[in-house]
Amino acid sequence: MTRPPVRYRIITASLLTVAALYFLVPVYWLAVSATKNSADLFGTFGFWFSGHPRPVEYLVDVLTYDHGTYARWFANSLFYAGAGAVCATLLSAAAGYALAKFPFRGREALFNVVLAGVLIPGTALALPLYFLFSAIGLANTYWAVLIPSMVSPFGVYLCRIYAAAAVPDSLLEAARLDGAGEARIFGGLGLRLMTPALVTVFLFQFVHIWNNYFLPLVMLSDSGLYPIQLGLTSWTGYADRQPVLYQYTVGGAFLSVVPLMVLMTVLQRYWRTGLTERSVKA
Amino acid sequence: MNREVLSRDTPSRPAAVTPRPARRNRRGPRRRASRAGARNARATAAFTLPFFALFGLCFLAPIGYALHQSLFTTERTGPLGLGGQEREVFAGLANYAHALADDRFLTGFGRVLLFGAVQIPLMIVLATALALLLESASARAVPFFRSAFFLPYGVPGVIASILWGFLYVPGISPLVKIAGAVGWDLDFLSRGTVLWSIANIVTWQFTGYNMLVLIAQLKAVPGELYEAARIDGANAWQVARHIKLPLIRPALVLTGVFSIIGTLQLFAEPMVLRPLASAIDSGFTPNLHAYSEAFVGNNQHAAAAEAVLLALVACVLSFGFLRLAGGRAKEHG
């Protein structure tokens, strides 16, 4: 292929740089602001450091404020997202595999129900789910956030498509002839062949749960059960009376964003190959 | 949608080259089913039940419960309707009538639709432009830019709103300060601008994600196609316009549908910005309205009716869009 003219390369580079500035500047602001105390947050120019940046000290303040409630929220978020995403991935894998590999009456109807589930907005469901869960006494417990997080219709959709294409029938037949049970075939062959799809489902669900705000907001009233997002908004709610909370909100937001952004950057490769290659192919 | 999915049951790679072996699949399962029918049925149940049990609990049951709740209302039997016993009374469609007669609820819907009509096309055009630029031969440092654009997707909506909130508020915002220094009086949170300030937050968060979906589809386009076009004398723009864009149509439809669903759910951003912007009231979006109906107004039944309406509108819009866009895509393909 011939190299494109310099003129084109300059135009492309400038456009990409302008876009990168748009996406990165707010994150840069957050990083700079996490090194400031309340007074400097309001008193100094936002895009540059104050005279005495103290990032470590202020972040320790965030972690220790109110008996370390921030650390607890962080642990809650990790628990909801980690446990929820693992369960969602396994459940999706099993259901998707069965929908792809076991023909049975009503299979398409069942699959269509799952597809409809993909199109129902999560927050339209959250309120009714709260009414239901409070009727059966589950509201304001860990289960209230965890159980809905374990269900991923999109995961089933993706796993079915992937299993249909990546798990050959002949291999399953061979395993059956060797006398392996269905559970062993699924565990030993199916899951292994579906790994790229499973990574995608796990990541998707992890980020989805981690970012979810509405569900925990309606479900939880005990701040000890809060995930991080809910905790931080409860701080901003008090910031009027306790200005130091502005600083803690900024620091807490910074702390919560860093690990996920690192994860995203490292894993976007999987994201791209796993998610899209098959799911968008129509 | 269903038909497209069905066609994927056959391995997709050979299908692209040879005629689709649709018959083959039908023979295999039937032979197997007769041999090990009972075993299959047991395995099928064991594999699908856990998911569908929870799906029933978290998707079907709440919808049923909301439909039921929305048809009732609470009546208090005490004097003057105060205190005393509470009683559930069948109300028919009264809750729906109430919601549909509520100006603020309807205004919220209108606001969200206007938001979507402007923000979704803008975001998708931006995502497409960035995807095409990154995939063009004249791009350098592609991995860096791709990561930079995708980064905001890792920032939860609440955190993004807190973050941009600080960049909008006059006392702190360096943006307002810079604008002020050159004599431009920026107000991100006024009645007229706050909706678009929220649109900016959503665009900032999701452009990179949509871009990645589009890039994946672009990568699936065989390279010989570009070569052929180039040999025919097409320039970069013509290749993008006449080859790449039509081929990424399915991905565009997908991002469109998810954006529509996302827009109707708009909640975290206005909720977080509310203390900063007096223009945001409790009925700013339909979701916010339903939430305050449930937790401030303490009216479960009205909130249930509004949640049902919201889900209904979302389904109609996304199915409608799929029909419109998907149907035309099929004619092309």
XYZ file of C-alpha atoms in Angstrom:
615
model
C 0.000 0.000 0.000
C 1.323 3.481 -0.814
C 1.909 5.915 2.006
C -0.729 8.605 2.154
C 0.453 12.164 1.499
C 1.822 14.164 4.440
C -1.076 16.588 4.173
C -3.559 13.803 4.996
C -1.462 12.564 7.873
C -1.303 16.033 9.427
C -5.046 16.555 9.146
C -5.751 13.125 10.641
C -3.308 13.639 13.504
C -4.790 17.043 14.388
C -8.357 15.753 14.404
C -7.384 12.789 16.575
C -5.487 15.052 18.961
C -8.417 17.425 19.390
C -10.664 14.442 20.161
C -8.124 13.017 22.615
C -8.034 16.359 24.454
C -11.811 16.290 24.809
C -11.766 12.792 26.280
C -8.704 13.176 28.496
C -8.947 16.696 29.927
C -11.676 15.913 32.492
C -9.672 12.934 33.744
C -6.599 15.130 33.925
C -8.579 17.680 35.924
C -9.626 14.957 38.340
C -6.047 13.774 38.827
C -4.814 17.332 39.472
C -7.700 18.131 41.807
C -7.106 15.027 43.914
C -3.869 16.657 45.087
C -5.624 19.753 46.471
C -7.382 20.586 49.717
C -10.804 22.220 49.804
C -9.489 25.764 49.820
C -7.266 25.168 46.809
C -10.005 23.305 45.021
C -11.965 26.554 44.927
C -9.083 29.005 45.059
C -6.592 27.797 42.446
C -6.803 27.271 38.713
C -8.307 23.833 38.013
C -5.981 22.750 35.266
C -2.813 23.316 37.274
C -1.400 22.151 40.623
C -1.559 24.268 43.741
C 1.628 25.401 45.483
C 1.649 22.412 47.818
C 0.240 19.258 46.272
C -0.240 16.446 48.812
C -1.821 13.570 46.866
C -0.976 10.747 49.308
C -2.050 12.592 52.426
C -5.398 13.624 50.955
C -6.145 10.198 49.578
C -5.404 8.683 52.981
C -7.874 11.206 54.396
C -10.502 9.915 51.988
C -9.866 6.330 53.025
C -9.972 7.011 56.751
C -12.862 9.485 56.893
C -15.880 8.276 58.881
C -14.216 5.031 60.087
C -13.081 4.026 56.632
C -16.539 3.964 55.091
C -15.025 4.593 51.660
C -13.023 1.365 51.831
C -16.193 -0.469 52.775
C -18.056 0.968 49.755
C -15.182 -0.022 47.560
C -15.269 -3.576 48.914
C -19.041 -3.673 48.407
C -18.651 -2.581 44.792
C -16.005 -5.225 44.206
C -18.244 -7.855 45.762
C -21.372 -6.905 43.787
C -19.496 -6.627 40.512
C -17.183 -9.602 41.018
C -19.635 -12.150 42.388
C -22.470 -10.897 40.186
C -20.410 -11.070 37.012
C -19.024 -14.557 37.765
C -22.518 -15.936 38.395
C -23.975 -14.124 35.389
C -21.247 -15.538 33.152
C -21.749 -19.128 34.302
C -25.537 -18.941 34.073
C -25.354 -17.345 30.625
C -22.826 -19.891 29.437
C -24.973 -22.843 30.494
C -28.195 -21.406 29.068
C -26.585 -20.179 25.856
C -24.818 -23.500 25.317
C -28.042 -25.441 25.810
C -29.967 -23.100 23.494
C -27.310 -23.577 20.838
C -26.629 -27.285 21.178
C -29.802 -28.992 22.448
C -32.751 -28.766 20.100
C -35.999 -28.832 22.039
C -39.558 -27.729 21.630
C -40.092 -24.054 22.441
C -36.412 -23.228 22.104
C -36.958 -20.305 19.750
C -39.782 -18.927 21.844
C -37.562 -19.029 24.911
C -34.768 -17.319 23.017
C -37.111 -14.574 21.864
C -38.048 -13.917 25.475
C -34.356 -13.466 26.238
C -33.991 -11.078 23.306
C -36.905 -9.022 24.576
C -35.089 -8.922 27.908
C -32.117 -7.297 26.183
C -34.359 -4.490 24.959
C -36.078 -3.713 28.261
C -34.396 -0.748 29.911
C -32.874 -1.712 33.240
C -34.119 1.295 35.116
C -37.707 0.706 34.032
C -37.347 -2.671 35.743
C -35.571 -1.430 38.855
C -38.593 0.249 40.453
C -40.946 -2.739 39.987
C -38.137 -4.987 41.168
C -37.879 -2.889 44.306
C -41.614 -3.156 44.940
C -41.406 -6.915 44.479
C -38.302 -7.359 46.618
C -39.664 -5.223 49.416
C -42.862 -7.280 49.306
C -40.847 -10.455 49.843
C -38.479 -8.840 52.344
C -35.322 -8.765 50.222
C -34.992 -4.993 49.863
C -32.061 -3.376 51.657
C -29.934 -6.552 51.702
C -26.874 -7.606 49.721
C -29.148 -9.964 47.798
C -31.249 -7.062 46.514
C -28.362 -5.864 44.354
C -26.632 -9.205 43.832
C -29.525 -11.301 42.507
C -30.544 -8.973 39.655
C -26.850 -8.628 38.763
C -26.588 -12.353 38.118
C -29.003 -12.209 35.187
C -27.642 -11.126 31.820
C -29.917 -11.680 28.817
C -27.230 -10.163 26.618
C -24.829 -12.780 27.971
C -27.161 -15.604 26.973
C -27.605 -14.060 23.533
C -23.851 -13.792 23.028
C -23.114 -17.266 24.439
C -25.678 -18.894 22.197
C -24.295 -17.283 19.050
C -20.769 -18.057 20.073
C -21.447 -21.664 21.098
C -23.308 -22.312 17.847
C -20.276 -21.217 15.851
C -17.367 -22.339 18.043
C -18.475 -25.663 19.537
C -18.618 -28.294 16.788
C -21.387 -30.897 17.012
C -18.981 -33.625 15.908
C -16.787 -33.011 18.945
C -19.777 -33.330 21.269
C -20.847 -36.533 19.521
C -17.371 -37.971 19.936
C -17.343 -37.123 23.638
C -20.754 -38.745 24.051
C -19.576 -41.885 22.301
C -16.701 -41.976 24.770
C -19.318 -42.076 27.496
C -18.866 -38.596 28.958
C -21.879 -37.070 30.721
C -23.397 -33.806 29.499
C -22.138 -31.891 32.522
C -18.588 -33.086 31.928
C -18.779 -32.291 28.233
C -19.976 -28.789 29.029
C -17.380 -28.235 31.741
C -14.473 -29.771 29.864
C -15.207 -28.867 26.254
C -17.952 -26.276 26.048
C -16.607 -23.789 28.558
C -13.111 -24.084 27.142
C -14.210 -23.472 23.557
C -16.422 -20.578 24.632
C -13.715 -18.785 26.632
C -13.480 -15.617 24.482
C -17.233 -15.120 24.737
C -17.131 -15.760 28.471
C -14.424 -13.153 29.004
C -16.572 -10.655 27.137
C -19.711 -11.472 29.097
C -17.797 -11.249 32.371
C -16.263 -7.866 31.517
C -19.526 -6.470 30.261
C -21.435 -7.540 33.301
C -18.677 -6.396 35.668
C -18.674 -2.897 34.219
C -22.476 -2.874 34.032
C -22.822 -3.748 37.725
C -19.981 -1.457 38.769
C -21.614 1.460 36.944
C -25.160 0.700 38.012
C -26.594 3.447 40.143
C -30.361 3.272 39.954
C -30.774 -0.272 41.283
C -28.677 0.178 44.451
C -30.229 3.610 44.933
C -33.765 2.243 45.089
C -32.859 -1.013 46.856
C -30.543 0.121 49.638
C -31.129 2.430 52.545
C -28.339 1.182 54.829
C -25.162 3.068 53.868
C -23.047 0.096 54.987
C -24.348 -1.796 51.949
C -23.699 1.018 49.450
C -21.520 0.533 46.430
C -19.052 3.292 45.760
C -21.185 5.437 43.423
C -24.013 5.633 45.904
C -21.604 6.428 48.709
C -20.011 9.278 46.804
C -23.354 10.869 45.948
C -24.306 10.679 49.608
C -21.129 12.702 50.318
C -22.002 15.341 47.746
C -25.414 15.587 49.397
C -23.768 16.653 52.669
C -21.079 18.820 51.120
C -23.110 22.000 51.640
C -22.796 21.627 55.382
C -19.354 20.023 55.411
C -17.264 21.612 52.668
C -14.380 19.170 53.236
C -16.609 16.575 51.583
C -16.088 18.334 48.238
C -12.446 17.440 48.527
C -13.249 13.877 49.621
C -15.677 13.441 46.755
C -13.011 14.450 44.265
C -10.419 12.195 45.897
C -12.875 9.327 46.165
C -13.919 9.705 42.539
C -10.270 9.639 41.496
C -9.543 6.509 43.550
C -12.565 4.718 42.133
C -11.848 5.599 38.531
C -8.190 4.616 38.355
C -8.472 0.819 38.742
C -11.351 0.521 36.310
C -9.621 2.639 33.695
C -6.496 0.544 33.962
C -8.643 -2.570 33.568
C -10.385 -1.097 30.518
C -7.175 -0.123 28.807
C -5.621 -3.517 29.364
C -8.690 -5.491 28.422
C -10.064 -3.523 25.485
C -8.363 -6.004 23.207
C -10.624 -8.798 24.488
C -13.519 -6.512 24.400
C -13.107 -5.834 20.752
C -12.370 -9.298 19.518
C -14.754 -11.143 21.793
C -17.786 -8.942 21.820
C -18.065 -7.704 18.420
C -16.662 -10.120 15.971
C -19.670 -12.376 16.104
C -22.363 -10.421 17.819
C -22.609 -7.659 15.263
C -22.203 -9.823 12.237
C -25.595 -9.878 10.592
C -33.676 -9.769 14.488
C -34.682 -13.316 15.209
C -34.066 -14.442 11.683
C -30.587 -12.968 11.618
C -29.765 -14.773 14.809
C -31.102 -18.056 13.489
C -28.929 -17.876 10.445
C -25.908 -17.744 12.755
C -26.668 -21.241 13.967
C -24.597 -22.483 11.108
C -20.870 -21.747 11.347
C -20.518 -18.241 9.979
C -17.147 -18.463 8.305
C -17.842 -21.069 5.604
C -21.309 -19.589 5.128
C -19.733 -16.423 3.802
C -18.011 -18.310 0.984
C -20.266 -21.234 0.139
C -24.051 -21.346 0.031
C -25.473 -21.674 3.509
C -25.707 -25.350 4.559
C -29.084 -24.891 6.151
C -30.257 -28.471 5.743
C -27.319 -30.129 7.388
C -28.194 -28.846 10.800
C -31.671 -30.216 10.695
C -30.596 -33.780 10.108
C -28.033 -33.963 12.916
C -30.154 -32.961 15.884
C -33.084 -35.144 14.866
C -30.960 -38.248 14.658
C -29.463 -37.453 18.011
C -32.768 -36.598 19.599
C -34.199 -40.019 18.809
C -31.164 -41.695 20.297
C -30.751 -39.853 23.528
C -33.951 -37.891 23.886
C -34.433 -38.374 27.604
C -30.849 -37.618 28.469
C -31.027 -34.495 26.341
C -34.174 -33.272 28.026
C -32.640 -33.679 31.455
C -29.438 -31.888 30.425
C -31.383 -29.104 28.742
C -33.386 -28.497 31.877
C -30.319 -28.558 34.104
C -28.472 -26.075 31.888
C -31.288 -23.631 31.252
C -33.249 -23.695 34.505
C -30.898 -21.663 36.729
C -30.834 -18.787 34.268
C -34.519 -18.833 33.455
C -35.532 -19.110 37.105
C -33.620 -15.923 37.921
C -34.737 -14.323 34.657
C -38.308 -14.994 35.736
C -37.665 -13.492 39.154
C -35.836 -10.398 37.909
C -37.538 -9.669 34.568
C -40.924 -11.329 34.233
C -42.126 -11.168 37.833
C -41.413 -7.439 38.277
C -43.175 -6.662 35.006
C -46.166 -8.703 36.103
C -46.069 -7.175 39.542
C -45.806 -3.644 38.125
C -48.726 -4.274 35.759
C -50.757 -5.522 38.701
C -49.719 -2.661 40.988
C -50.475 -0.109 38.310
C -54.122 -1.187 38.247
C -54.674 -0.561 41.938
C -54.666 2.387 44.230
C -54.385 2.833 47.982
C -57.421 4.045 49.838
C -57.319 5.136 53.431
C -60.396 4.370 55.475
C -59.745 6.778 58.371
C -61.736 10.015 58.770
C -60.914 12.565 56.050
C -58.726 9.948 54.412
C -56.101 10.363 57.133
C -54.621 7.566 59.247
C -56.783 4.490 59.718
C -56.489 1.351 57.623
C -54.966 1.293 54.179
C -56.780 -0.696 51.548
C -55.872 -1.677 47.990
C -58.678 -0.778 45.625
C -58.939 -1.711 41.972
C -58.525 1.462 39.970
C -58.541 0.269 36.376
C -56.467 2.548 34.210
C -56.753 5.532 36.540
C -53.014 5.511 37.328
C -52.214 5.598 33.629
C -54.700 8.379 33.043
C -53.127 10.253 35.939
C -49.621 9.837 34.524
C -50.692 10.823 31.006
C -52.487 13.888 32.325
C -49.434 14.964 34.325
C -47.804 17.835 32.468
C -44.446 17.339 34.112
C -44.308 13.647 33.232
C -45.128 14.385 29.599
C -42.697 17.291 29.463
C -40.049 14.949 30.813
C -40.783 12.500 28.009
C -40.601 15.255 25.437
C -37.327 16.472 26.896
C -35.795 12.998 26.745
C -36.981 12.470 23.158
C -35.505 15.820 22.112
C -32.314 14.859 23.916
C -32.140 11.561 22.040
C -32.970 13.111 18.686
C -29.989 15.450 19.010
C -27.482 13.547 21.137
C -27.690 10.076 19.551
C -27.012 11.178 15.938
C -24.228 13.501 17.099
C -22.580 10.788 19.151
C -22.844 8.160 16.429
C -21.506 10.521 13.765
C -18.598 11.381 16.063
C -17.960 7.696 16.848
C -18.085 6.804 13.148
C -15.748 9.642 12.218
C -13.238 8.604 14.873
C -13.474 4.939 13.866
C -12.892 5.787 10.201
C -9.986 8.115 11.070
C -8.328 5.479 13.257
C -8.773 2.824 10.583
C -7.492 5.039 7.788
C -3.974 4.570 6.463
C -2.916 8.064 7.505
C -3.446 7.503 11.232
C -0.440 7.213 13.587
C -0.292 6.149 17.266
C -3.551 4.280 16.824
C -3.436 2.237 20.078
C -2.869 5.374 22.131
C -5.775 7.278 20.575
C -8.071 4.268 20.740
C -7.420 3.867 24.462
C -7.806 7.595 25.071
C -11.207 7.680 23.367
C -12.386 4.530 25.119
C -11.192 5.582 28.577
C -14.327 7.528 29.620
C -16.418 4.376 29.195
C -14.659 3.143 32.333
C -16.009 6.105 34.266
C -19.417 5.344 35.800
C -22.232 7.757 34.940
C -22.382 9.053 38.492
C -18.666 9.753 38.659
C -18.741 11.329 35.194
C -21.559 13.582 36.349
C -19.741 14.568 39.541
C -16.634 15.230 37.476
C -18.349 17.322 34.811
C -20.452 18.955 37.520
C -17.240 20.430 38.938
C -16.280 21.532 35.427
C -19.673 23.256 35.046
C -20.016 24.996 38.417
C -18.855 28.638 38.266
C -16.865 28.690 41.535
C -14.559 25.807 40.618
C -14.717 25.311 36.872
C -11.529 26.185 35.021
C -13.626 26.202 31.817
C -15.849 29.003 33.095
C -12.755 30.824 34.333
C -11.007 30.616 30.972
C -14.154 31.725 29.147
C -14.602 34.570 31.625
C -11.031 35.746 31.050
C -11.806 36.307 27.384
C -15.104 37.981 28.234
C -17.414 35.072 27.514
C -20.048 34.512 30.194
C -20.516 30.730 30.128
C -23.398 29.206 32.056
C -23.599 25.427 31.748
C -26.432 25.020 34.221
C -29.078 27.489 33.080
C -32.569 26.431 32.085
C -31.696 26.508 28.415
C -28.289 24.847 28.541
C -28.415 22.194 31.248
C -29.960 19.548 29.014
C -27.097 19.944 26.560
C -24.575 19.929 29.356
C -25.983 16.515 30.260
C -25.827 15.508 26.584
C -22.140 16.377 26.687
C -21.578 14.035 29.652
C -23.328 11.153 27.879
C -21.462 11.796 24.637
C -18.163 11.976 26.485
C -18.819 8.628 28.124
C -20.161 6.542 25.276
C -18.566 7.775 22.047
C -15.492 5.629 22.582
C -17.519 2.524 23.288
C -19.565 2.953 20.129
C -16.399 3.673 18.213
C -14.957 0.355 19.352
C -18.029 -1.558 18.175
C -17.735 0.147 14.777
C -14.010 -0.561 14.542
C -14.650 -4.235 15.199
C -17.077 -4.327 12.307
C -14.645 -2.446 10.079
C -11.985 -5.040 10.857
C -14.356 -7.759 9.694
C -14.424 -6.197 6.215
C -11.992 -8.115 3.990
C -8.975 -5.991 3.086
C -9.071 -6.971 -0.609
C -12.205 -4.886 -0.933
C -10.266 -1.725 -0.092
C -7.406 -2.713 -2.349
C -9.769 -3.267 -5.233
C -11.402 0.106 -4.694
C -8.040 1.813 -4.480
C -6.885 0.208 -7.718
C -10.087 1.459 -9.297
C -8.923 4.943 -8.294
C -11.184 5.608 -5.326
C -9.744 8.025 -2.776
C -9.914 7.585 1.007
C -13.145 9.528 1.272
C -14.862 7.506 -1.474
C -13.778 4.233 0.117
C -15.206 5.378 3.448
C -18.430 6.661 1.922
C -19.227 3.848 -0.502
C -17.610 0.759 1.031
C -17.016 1.177 4.743
C -20.207 2.972 5.735
C -22.631 0.532 4.065
C -20.705 -2.411 5.505
C -20.806 -1.214 9.110
C -24.530 -0.653 8.921
C -25.407 -3.529 11.295
C -23.062 -2.112 13.924
C -24.608 1.332 13.467
C -28.056 -0.169 14.022
C -26.837 -1.930 17.160
C -25.292 1.209 18.651
C -28.435 3.127 17.702
C -30.731 0.741 19.556
C -28.589 0.663 22.679
C -28.398 4.446 22.636
C -32.174 4.771 22.413
C -32.623 2.437 25.365
C -29.933 4.312 27.270
C -31.470 7.712 26.609
C -34.876 6.740 27.947
C -33.220 5.622 31.160
C -31.567 8.990 31.726
C -31.373 9.327 35.480
C -27.954 9.437 37.148
C -26.768 12.561 35.332
C -29.719 14.828 36.141
C -29.947 13.329 39.648
C -26.328 14.189 40.414
C -26.467 17.644 38.791
C -29.735 18.522 40.501
C -28.209 20.195 43.583
C -26.119 22.374 41.232
C -28.791 23.342 38.726
C -32.112 24.718 39.821
C -33.421 24.118 36.295
C -33.534 20.370 37.011
C -36.742 19.544 38.847
C -38.069 16.221 40.071
C -39.791 15.621 36.737
C -36.821 16.423 34.530
C -36.796 12.927 32.983
C -39.563 10.262 33.102
C -37.315 8.084 35.226
C -36.700 10.843 37.721
C -40.427 11.475 37.834
C -41.216 7.822 38.545
C -38.499 7.721 41.191
C -39.832 10.732 43.054
C -43.381 9.454 42.665
C -42.280 6.275 44.471
C -39.962 7.652 47.148
C -41.042 11.250 47.693
C -44.709 11.099 46.804
C -44.892 7.608 48.318
C -47.248 6.524 45.559
C -46.173 3.054 44.469
C -49.108 2.590 42.156
C -48.505 5.738 40.140
C -44.780 4.910 39.978
C -45.577 1.408 38.717
C -47.787 2.818 35.960
C -45.019 5.214 34.933
C -42.417 2.434 34.891
C -44.708 0.369 32.653
C -45.185 3.313 30.289
C -41.438 3.879 30.186
C -40.701 0.240 29.330
C -43.430 0.296 26.697
C -42.095 3.414 24.976
C -38.559 1.981 25.059
C -39.726 -1.256 23.434
C -41.789 0.504 20.781
C -38.942 2.871 19.901
C -36.211 0.252 19.763
C -38.309 -2.296 17.879
C -39.450 0.445 15.522
C -35.892 1.518 14.926
C -34.773 -2.097 14.367
C -37.586 -2.573 11.856
C -36.762 0.615 10.023
C -32.998 0.216 9.960
C -32.804 -3.575 9.994
C -35.382 -3.965 7.250
C -33.519 -1.668 4.933
C -30.220 -3.322 5.762
C -31.654 -6.668 4.710
C -32.627 -5.297 1.307
C -29.031 -4.200 0.867
C -27.484 -7.426 2.062
